[in-house]
Amino acid sequence: MTSPPLFLAGPDREIRDAALHYWSDFGWPVRTTSTEVVLTLQRDLLAVAMPAGRGTALLASLEESGVRGGVVSLRGDHEQWWAFLVTPPEQRRARPPKGLWVFSEGTDIPLPHDPHSVNGIAWIREPIPGEALFDGDAVLDAAVARPHSE
């Protein structure tokens, strides 16, 4: 990834510090608002989102195969959602499997700025520099192999 811009706003030091961490440790294009850190997805950093129930099984499957990456829980109207941070899939797919959404370049997603869940946003699997993103093809292939069971 290229070194993206960093936009800091708001008075909350915790939010600004979290944004600086994501920018300096991962090179992620983030900005802050008065209440959250926001990641703007890029051509080389996308997200695959799904209901948490499906995400639990998928994450376990990926971890068993040694695949690593960050997963963030997102707020939803009636259920919890998980977003797997991924590299762009190389395989052309007509559309993602049912029950999955691929968030594309330009989409904003909130990132945790507190060790505890705030407004439903928390790390399910905190990213590690050098292992922050799942391989997009691995996530989508594993999702196809584990169809939605709810």
CSV table of C-alpha atoms in Angstrom, one decimal:
chain,number,residue,atom,x,y,z
A,1,MET,CA,0.0,0.0,0.0
A,2,THR,CA,1.1,3.5,-0.6
A,3,SER,CA,1.3,5.9,2.3
A,4,PRO,CA,-2.2,7.2,2.5
A,5,PRO,CA,-3.4,10.4,4.1
A,6,LEU,CA,-4.3,10.7,7.7
A,7,PHE,CA,-7.1,13.0,8.8
A,8,LEU,CA,-7.5,13.7,12.5
A,9,ALA,CA,-10.4,15.6,13.9
A,10,GLY,CA,-12.2,15.7,17.2
A,11,PRO,CA,-11.1,16.3,20.8
A,12,ASP,CA,-10.8,12.7,22.0
A,13,ARG,CA,-7.2,11.7,22.4
A,14,GLU,CA,-8.1,8.0,22.5
A,15,ILE,CA,-9.6,8.2,19.0
A,16,ARG,CA,-6.7,10.2,17.6
A,17,ASP,CA,-4.2,7.7,19.1
A,18,ALA,CA,-6.0,4.8,17.6
A,19,ALA,CA,-6.1,6.5,14.2
A,20,LEU,CA,-2.3,7.1,14.4
A,21,HIS,CA,-1.8,3.5,15.3
A,22,TYR,CA,-3.7,2.2,12.2
A,23,TRP,CA,-1.9,4.7,10.0
A,24,SER,CA,1.6,4.2,11.3
A,25,ASP,CA,1.5,0.4,11.9
A,26,PHE,CA,-0.6,-0.6,8.9
A,27,GLY,CA,-0.5,2.3,6.5
A,28,TRP,CA,-4.2,2.4,6.5
A,29,PRO,CA,-6.1,5.5,5.2
A,30,VAL,CA,-8.0,6.5,8.3
A,31,ARG,CA,-9.8,9.6,9.5
A,32,THR,CA,-11.5,10.5,12.7
A,33,THR,CA,-14.8,12.0,13.6
A,34,SER,CA,-15.7,13.2,17.1
A,35,THR,CA,-16.8,9.6,18.0
A,36,GLU,CA,-14.9,7.1,15.8
A,37,VAL,CA,-12.0,6.1,13.6
A,38,VAL,CA,-13.0,5.4,10.0
A,39,LEU,CA,-11.1,3.3,7.5
A,40,THR,CA,-11.6,4.1,3.8
A,41,LEU,CA,-11.2,0.9,1.8
A,42,GLN,CA,-8.7,1.1,-1.1
A,43,ARG,CA,-7.9,-0.9,-4.2
A,44,ASP,CA,-5.6,-3.1,-2.2
A,45,LEU,CA,-7.6,-3.2,1.1
A,46,LEU,CA,-11.2,-4.5,0.9
A,47,ALA,CA,-13.6,-6.1,3.3
A,48,VAL,CA,-15.9,-9.1,3.2
A,49,ALA,CA,-18.9,-8.8,5.6
A,50,MET,CA,-21.3,-11.4,6.9
A,51,PRO,CA,-23.5,-12.1,9.9
A,52,ALA,CA,-21.5,-12.9,13.0
A,53,GLY,CA,-22.9,-16.5,13.2
A,54,ARG,CA,-21.5,-17.3,9.8
A,55,GLY,CA,-18.3,-15.4,10.5
A,56,THR,CA,-17.6,-17.5,13.6
A,57,ALA,CA,-17.5,-20.8,11.6
A,58,LEU,CA,-15.6,-19.2,8.7
A,59,LEU,CA,-12.9,-17.7,11.1
A,60,ALA,CA,-12.5,-21.1,12.8
A,61,SER,CA,-12.0,-22.7,9.4
A,62,LEU,CA,-9.5,-20.1,8.3
A,63,GLU,CA,-7.5,-20.3,11.5
A,64,GLU,CA,-7.4,-24.1,11.2
A,65,SER,CA,-5.7,-23.7,7.8
A,66,GLY,CA,-3.3,-21.1,9.2
A,67,VAL,CA,-4.8,-18.1,7.4
A,68,ARG,CA,-4.4,-14.9,9.3
A,69,GLY,CA,-6.0,-11.4,9.2
A,70,GLY,CA,-8.1,-8.9,11.0
A,71,VAL,CA,-11.8,-9.2,11.7
A,72,VAL,CA,-13.9,-6.3,13.1
A,73,SER,CA,-17.5,-6.5,14.4
A,74,LEU,CA,-19.8,-3.9,13.0
A,75,ARG,CA,-23.0,-2.5,14.3
A,76,GLY,CA,-26.2,-3.8,12.6
A,77,ASP,CA,-29.9,-3.1,13.1
A,78,HIS,CA,-30.8,-6.4,14.5
A,79,GLU,CA,-27.7,-8.6,14.4
A,80,GLN,CA,-24.0,-8.3,14.7
A,81,TRP,CA,-21.9,-8.3,11.5
A,82,TRP,CA,-18.3,-9.2,11.0
A,83,ALA,CA,-16.0,-7.7,8.4
A,84,PHE,CA,-12.9,-9.6,7.3
A,85,LEU,CA,-10.2,-7.3,6.1
A,86,VAL,CA,-8.9,-8.7,2.8
A,87,THR,CA,-6.6,-8.3,-0.1
A,88,PRO,CA,-8.5,-8.1,-3.4
A,89,PRO,CA,-9.6,-11.5,-4.7
A,90,GLU,CA,-7.7,-12.4,-7.9
A,91,GLN,CA,-10.4,-14.7,-9.2
A,92,ARG,CA,-13.2,-13.0,-11.0
A,93,ARG,CA,-16.4,-13.9,-9.4
A,94,ALA,CA,-19.8,-13.0,-10.9
A,95,ARG,CA,-20.9,-12.1,-7.4
A,96,PRO,CA,-20.1,-13.1,-3.8
A,97,PRO,CA,-21.8,-16.2,-2.3
A,98,LYS,CA,-25.3,-15.6,-0.8
A,99,GLY,CA,-25.1,-13.8,2.6
A,100,LEU,CA,-21.7,-12.2,2.0
A,101,TRP,CA,-21.0,-8.6,0.9
A,102,VAL,CA,-17.7,-7.5,-0.5
A,103,PHE,CA,-17.2,-3.9,0.4
A,104,SER,CA,-15.2,-2.2,-2.3
A,105,GLU,CA,-12.8,0.7,-2.8
A,106,GLY,CA,-14.1,3.9,-1.3
A,107,THR,CA,-16.4,2.3,1.3
A,108,ASP,CA,-15.9,3.6,4.8
A,109,ILE,CA,-16.0,1.2,7.8
A,110,PRO,CA,-15.5,2.1,11.4
A,111,LEU,CA,-12.5,0.7,13.4
A,112,PRO,CA,-12.3,0.1,17.1
A,113,HIS,CA,-10.6,2.9,19.1
A,114,ASP,CA,-11.1,1.3,22.5
A,115,PRO,CA,-10.2,-2.2,23.8
A,116,HIS,CA,-13.9,-2.6,24.7
A,117,SER,CA,-16.8,-2.7,22.2
A,118,VAL,CA,-18.1,0.8,21.6
A,119,ASN,CA,-21.4,1.0,19.6
A,120,GLY,CA,-20.9,-2.6,18.5
A,121,ILE,CA,-17.5,-2.0,17.0
A,122,ALA,CA,-14.7,-4.2,18.3
A,123,TRP,CA,-11.9,-6.5,17.1
A,124,ILE,CA,-12.9,-10.1,16.8
A,125,ARG,CA,-9.4,-10.8,15.7
A,126,GLU,CA,-7.1,-7.9,16.1
A,127,PRO,CA,-4.7,-7.4,13.1
A,128,ILE,CA,-1.0,-7.8,13.4
A,129,PRO,CA,1.4,-5.8,11.3
A,130,GLY,CA,2.4,-8.0,8.4
A,131,GLU,CA,-0.6,-10.2,8.9
A,132,ALA,CA,-3.4,-7.6,8.9
A,133,LEU,CA,-5.2,-8.8,5.8
A,134,PHE,CA,-6.8,-12.1,4.9
A,135,ASP,CA,-6.3,-13.3,1.3
A,136,GLY,CA,-9.5,-12.3,-0.4
A,137,ASP,CA,-9.6,-15.5,-2.4
A,138,ALA,CA,-9.1,-17.7,0.7
A,139,VAL,CA,-12.0,-16.0,2.5
A,140,LEU,CA,-14.4,-16.3,-0.4
A,141,ASP,CA,-13.3,-19.9,-1.2
A,142,ALA,CA,-13.8,-20.9,2.4
A,143,ALA,CA,-17.2,-19.2,2.5
A,144,VAL,CA,-18.3,-21.2,-0.6
A,145,ALA,CA,-17.0,-24.4,1.1
A,146,ARG,CA,-19.0,-23.5,4.2
A,147,PRO,CA,-22.4,-22.4,2.9
A,148,HIS,CA,-24.7,-20.3,5.1
A,149,SER,CA,-26.4,-22.6,7.7
A,150,GLU,CA,-28.8,-20.2,9.4
